[in-house]
Short mmCIF file of C-alpha atoms in Angstrom, two decimals:
data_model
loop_
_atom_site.label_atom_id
_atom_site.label_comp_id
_atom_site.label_asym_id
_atom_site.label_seq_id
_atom_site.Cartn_x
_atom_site.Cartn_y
_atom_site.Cartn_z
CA UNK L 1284 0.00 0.00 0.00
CA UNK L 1285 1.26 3.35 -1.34
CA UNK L 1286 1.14 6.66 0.68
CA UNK L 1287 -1.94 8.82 -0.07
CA UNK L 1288 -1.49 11.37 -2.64
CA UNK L 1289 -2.29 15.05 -0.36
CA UNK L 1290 -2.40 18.03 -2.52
CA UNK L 1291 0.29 20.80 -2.08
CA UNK L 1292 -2.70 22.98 0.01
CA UNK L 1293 -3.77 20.29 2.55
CA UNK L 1294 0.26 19.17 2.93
CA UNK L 1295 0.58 23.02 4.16
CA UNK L 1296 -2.41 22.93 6.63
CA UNK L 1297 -1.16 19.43 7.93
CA UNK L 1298 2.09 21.47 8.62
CA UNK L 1299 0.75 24.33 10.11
CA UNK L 1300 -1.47 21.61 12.28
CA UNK L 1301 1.57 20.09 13.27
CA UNK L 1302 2.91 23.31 14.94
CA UNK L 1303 3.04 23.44 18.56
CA UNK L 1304 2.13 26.59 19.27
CA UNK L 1305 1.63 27.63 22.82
CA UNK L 1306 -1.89 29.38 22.32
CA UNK L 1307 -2.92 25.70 20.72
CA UNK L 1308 -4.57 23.00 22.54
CA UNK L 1309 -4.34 20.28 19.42
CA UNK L 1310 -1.26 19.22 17.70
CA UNK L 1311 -1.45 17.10 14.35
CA UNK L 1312 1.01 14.30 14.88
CA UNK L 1313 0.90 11.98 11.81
CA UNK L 1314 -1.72 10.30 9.40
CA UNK L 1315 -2.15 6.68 8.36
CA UNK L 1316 -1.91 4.98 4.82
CA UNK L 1317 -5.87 4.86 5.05
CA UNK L 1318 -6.34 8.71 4.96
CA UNK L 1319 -7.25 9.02 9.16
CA UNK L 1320 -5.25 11.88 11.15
CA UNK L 1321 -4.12 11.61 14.52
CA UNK L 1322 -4.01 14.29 16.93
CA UNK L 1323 -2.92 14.94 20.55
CA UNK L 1324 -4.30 17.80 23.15
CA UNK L 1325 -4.32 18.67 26.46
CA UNK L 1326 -7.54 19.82 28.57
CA UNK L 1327 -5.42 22.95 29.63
CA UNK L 1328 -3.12 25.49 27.74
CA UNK L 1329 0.31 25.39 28.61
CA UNK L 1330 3.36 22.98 28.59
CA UNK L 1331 2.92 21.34 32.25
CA UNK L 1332 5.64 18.31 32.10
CA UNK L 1333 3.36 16.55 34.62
CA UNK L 1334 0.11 16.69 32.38
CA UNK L 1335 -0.39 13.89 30.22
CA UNK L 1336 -1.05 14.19 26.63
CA UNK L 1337 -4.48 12.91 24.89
CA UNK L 1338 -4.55 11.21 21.79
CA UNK L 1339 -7.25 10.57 19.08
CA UNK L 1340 -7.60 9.62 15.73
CA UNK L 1341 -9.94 11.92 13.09
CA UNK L 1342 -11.12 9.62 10.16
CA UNK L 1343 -12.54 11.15 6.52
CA UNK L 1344 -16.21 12.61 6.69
CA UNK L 1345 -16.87 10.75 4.02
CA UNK L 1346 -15.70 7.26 5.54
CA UNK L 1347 -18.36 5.07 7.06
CA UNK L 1348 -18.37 3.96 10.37
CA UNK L 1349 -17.65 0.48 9.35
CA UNK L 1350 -14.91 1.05 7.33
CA UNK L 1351 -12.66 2.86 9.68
CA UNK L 1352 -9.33 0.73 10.17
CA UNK L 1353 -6.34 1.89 12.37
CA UNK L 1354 -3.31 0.27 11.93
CA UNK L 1355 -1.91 -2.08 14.39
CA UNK L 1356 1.22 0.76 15.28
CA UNK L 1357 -1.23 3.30 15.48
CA UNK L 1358 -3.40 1.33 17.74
CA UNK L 1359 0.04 1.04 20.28
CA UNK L 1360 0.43 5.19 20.00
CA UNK L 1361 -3.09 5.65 20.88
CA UNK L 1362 -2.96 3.52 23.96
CA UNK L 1363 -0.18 5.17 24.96
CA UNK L 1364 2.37 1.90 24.72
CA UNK L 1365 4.26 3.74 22.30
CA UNK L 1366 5.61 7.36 22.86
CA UNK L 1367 6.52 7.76 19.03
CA UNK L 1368 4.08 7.52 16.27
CA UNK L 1369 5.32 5.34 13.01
CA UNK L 1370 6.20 7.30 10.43
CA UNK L 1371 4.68 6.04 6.37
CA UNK L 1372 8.22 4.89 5.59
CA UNK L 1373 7.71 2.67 9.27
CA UNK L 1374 3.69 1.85 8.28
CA UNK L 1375 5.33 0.88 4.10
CA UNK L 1376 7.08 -1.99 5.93
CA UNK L 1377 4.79 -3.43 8.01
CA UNK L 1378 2.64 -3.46 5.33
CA UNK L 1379 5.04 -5.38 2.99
CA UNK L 1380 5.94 -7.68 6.18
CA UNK L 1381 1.85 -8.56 6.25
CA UNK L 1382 2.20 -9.37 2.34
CA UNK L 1383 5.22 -11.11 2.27
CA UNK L 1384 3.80 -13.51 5.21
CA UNK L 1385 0.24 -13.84 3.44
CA UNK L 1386 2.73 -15.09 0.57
CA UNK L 1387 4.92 -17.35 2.40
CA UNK L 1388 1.59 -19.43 4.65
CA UNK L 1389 0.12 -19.73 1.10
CA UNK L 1390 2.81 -21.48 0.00
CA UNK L 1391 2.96 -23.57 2.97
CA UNK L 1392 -0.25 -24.80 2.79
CA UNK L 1393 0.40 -25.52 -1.07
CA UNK L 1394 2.94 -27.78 -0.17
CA UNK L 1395 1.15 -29.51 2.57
CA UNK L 1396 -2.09 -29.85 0.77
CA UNK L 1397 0.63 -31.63 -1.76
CA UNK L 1398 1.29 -34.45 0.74
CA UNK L 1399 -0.42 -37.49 0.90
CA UNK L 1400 -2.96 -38.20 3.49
CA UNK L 1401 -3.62 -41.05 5.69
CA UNK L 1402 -7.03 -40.70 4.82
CA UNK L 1403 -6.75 -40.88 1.07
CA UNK L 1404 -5.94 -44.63 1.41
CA UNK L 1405 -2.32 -46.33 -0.39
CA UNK L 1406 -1.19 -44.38 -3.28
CA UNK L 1407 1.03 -47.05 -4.93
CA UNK L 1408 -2.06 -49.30 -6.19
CA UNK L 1409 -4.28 -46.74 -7.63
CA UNK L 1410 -3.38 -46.97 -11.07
CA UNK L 1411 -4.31 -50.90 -10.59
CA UNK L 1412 -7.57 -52.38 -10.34
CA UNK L 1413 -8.73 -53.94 -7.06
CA UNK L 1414 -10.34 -57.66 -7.03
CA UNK L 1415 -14.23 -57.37 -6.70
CA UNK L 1416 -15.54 -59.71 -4.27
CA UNK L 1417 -17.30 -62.66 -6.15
CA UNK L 1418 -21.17 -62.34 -6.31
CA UNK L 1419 -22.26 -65.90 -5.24
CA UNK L 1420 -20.93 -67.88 -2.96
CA UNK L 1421 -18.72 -71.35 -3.45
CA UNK L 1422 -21.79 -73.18 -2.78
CA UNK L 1423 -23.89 -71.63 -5.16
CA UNK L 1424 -21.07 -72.04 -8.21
CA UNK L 1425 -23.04 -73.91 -11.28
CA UNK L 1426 -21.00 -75.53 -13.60
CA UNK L 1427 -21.55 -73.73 -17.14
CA UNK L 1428 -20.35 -76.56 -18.56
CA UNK L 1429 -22.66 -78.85 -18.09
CA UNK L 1430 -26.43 -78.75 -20.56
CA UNK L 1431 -28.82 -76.27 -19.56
CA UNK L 1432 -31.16 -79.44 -17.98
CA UNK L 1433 -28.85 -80.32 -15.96
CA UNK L 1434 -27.70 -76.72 -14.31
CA UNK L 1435 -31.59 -75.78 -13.67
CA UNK L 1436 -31.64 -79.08 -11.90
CA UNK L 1437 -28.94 -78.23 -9.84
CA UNK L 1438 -29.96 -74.57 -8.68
CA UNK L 1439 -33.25 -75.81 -8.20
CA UNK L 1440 -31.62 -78.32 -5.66
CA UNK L 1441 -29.30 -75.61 -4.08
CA UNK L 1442 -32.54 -73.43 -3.77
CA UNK L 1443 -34.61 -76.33 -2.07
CA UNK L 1444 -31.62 -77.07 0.33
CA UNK L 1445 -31.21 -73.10 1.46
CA UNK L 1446 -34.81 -73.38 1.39
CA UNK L 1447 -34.75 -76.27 4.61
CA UNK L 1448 -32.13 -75.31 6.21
CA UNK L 1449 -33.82 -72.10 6.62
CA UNK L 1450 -36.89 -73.46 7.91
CA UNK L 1451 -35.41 -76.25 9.91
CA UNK L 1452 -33.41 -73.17 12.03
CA UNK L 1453 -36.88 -71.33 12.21
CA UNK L 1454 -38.29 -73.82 13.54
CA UNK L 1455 -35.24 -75.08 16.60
CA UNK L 1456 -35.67 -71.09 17.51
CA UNK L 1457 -39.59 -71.14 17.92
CA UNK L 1458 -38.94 -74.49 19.97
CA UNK L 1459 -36.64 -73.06 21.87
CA UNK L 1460 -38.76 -70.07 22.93
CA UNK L 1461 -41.91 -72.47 23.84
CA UNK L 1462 -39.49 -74.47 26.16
CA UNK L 1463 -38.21 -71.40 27.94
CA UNK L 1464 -42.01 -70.27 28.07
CA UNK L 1465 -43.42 -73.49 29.41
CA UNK L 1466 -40.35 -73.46 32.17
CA UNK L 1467 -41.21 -70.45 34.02
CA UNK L 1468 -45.00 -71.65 33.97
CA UNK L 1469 -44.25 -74.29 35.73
CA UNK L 1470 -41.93 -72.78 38.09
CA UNK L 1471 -43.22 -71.45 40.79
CA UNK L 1472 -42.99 -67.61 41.78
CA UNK L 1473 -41.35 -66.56 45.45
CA UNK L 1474 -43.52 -64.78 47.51
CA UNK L 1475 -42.13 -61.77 48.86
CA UNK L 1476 -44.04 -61.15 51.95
CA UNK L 1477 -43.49 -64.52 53.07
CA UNK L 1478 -39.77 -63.98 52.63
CA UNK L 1479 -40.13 -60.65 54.75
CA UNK L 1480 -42.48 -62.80 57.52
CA UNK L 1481 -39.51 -64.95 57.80
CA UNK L 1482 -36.94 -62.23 59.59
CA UNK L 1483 -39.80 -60.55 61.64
CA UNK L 1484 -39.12 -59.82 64.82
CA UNK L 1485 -35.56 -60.45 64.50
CA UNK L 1486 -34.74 -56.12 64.46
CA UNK L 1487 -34.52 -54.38 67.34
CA UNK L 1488 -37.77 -51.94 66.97
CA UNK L 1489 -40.06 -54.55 65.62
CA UNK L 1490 -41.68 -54.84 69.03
CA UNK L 1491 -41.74 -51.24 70.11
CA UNK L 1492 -45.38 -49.98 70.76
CA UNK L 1493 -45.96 -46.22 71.30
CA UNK L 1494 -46.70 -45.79 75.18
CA UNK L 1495 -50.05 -43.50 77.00
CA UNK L 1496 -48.93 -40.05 77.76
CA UNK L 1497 -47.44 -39.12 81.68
CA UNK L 1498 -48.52 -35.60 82.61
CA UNK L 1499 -46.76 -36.12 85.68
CA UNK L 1500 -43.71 -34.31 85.90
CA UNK L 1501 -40.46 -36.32 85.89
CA UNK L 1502 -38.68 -36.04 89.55
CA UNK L 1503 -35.58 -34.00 89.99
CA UNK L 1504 -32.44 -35.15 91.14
#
C-alpha cells in the first residue's frame, strides 16, 4: 500500500497543524496509509511536564463507520504503549511484512495440501484395479459346462436345500422359545411377603409400641 497522494494545500495545513504553538490545545502528529489523522491535546493550555497528553484519531467525513481501520502501530500510539508515532516509511514496511507472510503461509499450505494423506488410502495401487468380491458364494457355483437341464436341476436343488435349512433353524428357535415359556409356567414364583415374615421380629424396633402419655412431671435429682 502506497502513501496517499495530499495536494500541495492540505500538505501546508497538515504542517501548520503540526505546529506546537503555545496558544494551541491540538497538535497534528501523523496520518495513516488509510487517509485518518491523529491528533494529541491537552484539557489545559500550557506545557505542564506533569500533564499527560491525549490522543485521538480523526477519520474522513466521508468514511463510514464500518470502514474505519487503524493500523496495528497506530493502535500502540493511541494507547499510549508507544511514545513515538510510526512514520509512512515505518507503516510501508509493516505493510510489505503482512504481504510477504500472506505469501509465504500460502505457499505452505500448497505444499502440505501436496502431501499425501492417511485418509486418502495407499497411493502405490491406484493406477491398478482392485479384485471385486465374487457375487455368489462357493456353494452356489453352477457348472456352465454342463447342458442347460442339468444346471436348472442343480440350482433348483441348491434353492430347495437353502430353502430347509432355513426353515429347519426357524423352527429349533420357535422351539426353543416355547421351552423357555413353558419353564417359568411351571416354576413357581417366590412370595415376597413370606420372605419378609420370615426375619420378623428379628430387628430391634419390631416390638416397640408407642406408650399412654405421663402428665406427671419427671422427679428432679
Amino acid at each position: 500500500m502506497s502513501a496517499p497522494r495530499i495536494s500541495p494545500l492540505r500538505s501546508a495545513w497538515y504542517k501548520w497543524k503540526a505546529l506546537r504553538l503555545p496558544w494551541r490545545k491540538q497538535f497534528l502528529v501523523g496520518l495513516d496509509l488509510n487517509g485518518n489523522t491523529y491528533w494529541e491535546f491537552r484539557d489545559i493550555r500550557g506545557t505542564d511536564p506533569g500533564a499527560r497528553w491525549r490522543r485521538i484519531v480523526k477519520y474522513p467525513s466521508k468514511t463510514h463507520y464500518g470502514d474505519v481501520k487503524v493500523p496495528p502501530m497506530w493502535h500502540q500510539w493511541l494507547r499510549q504503549q508507544r511514545p513515538d508515532p510510526p512514520s509512512i516509511a515505518e507503516q510501508q514496511a509493516e505493510v510489505a511484512r503482512q504481504e510477504r507472510l500472506k505469501y509465504l503461509a500460502a505457499q505452505a499450505d500448497a505444499r502440505w495440501a501436496a502431501k499425501p494423506s492417511l485418509v486418502d488410502g495407499p497411493t502405490h495401487n491406484a493406477g491398478l484395479e482392485q479384485p471385486k468380491p465374487p457375487l455368489t458364494s462357493p456353494s452356489m457355483e453352477v457348472n456352465t459346462n454342463q447342458p442347460p437341464t442339468t444346471r436348472a436341476a442343480q440350482t433348483e436343488a441348491q434353492d430347495s436345500n437353502e430353502t430347509s435349512e432355513a426353515t429347519t433353524s426357524r423352527e429349533k428357535t420357535w422351539e426353543k422359545m416355547l421351552k423357555d415359556e413353558q419353564q417359568q409356567q411351571t416354576t413357581p414364583k417366590s412370595d415376597p411377603w413370606k420372605q419378609a415374615q420370615q426375619y420378623r421380629g428379628s430387628g430391634p424396633s419390631e416390638e416397640w409400641q408407642p406408650k399412654a402419655w405421663d402428665p406427671s412431671a419427671p422427679k428432679k435429682k
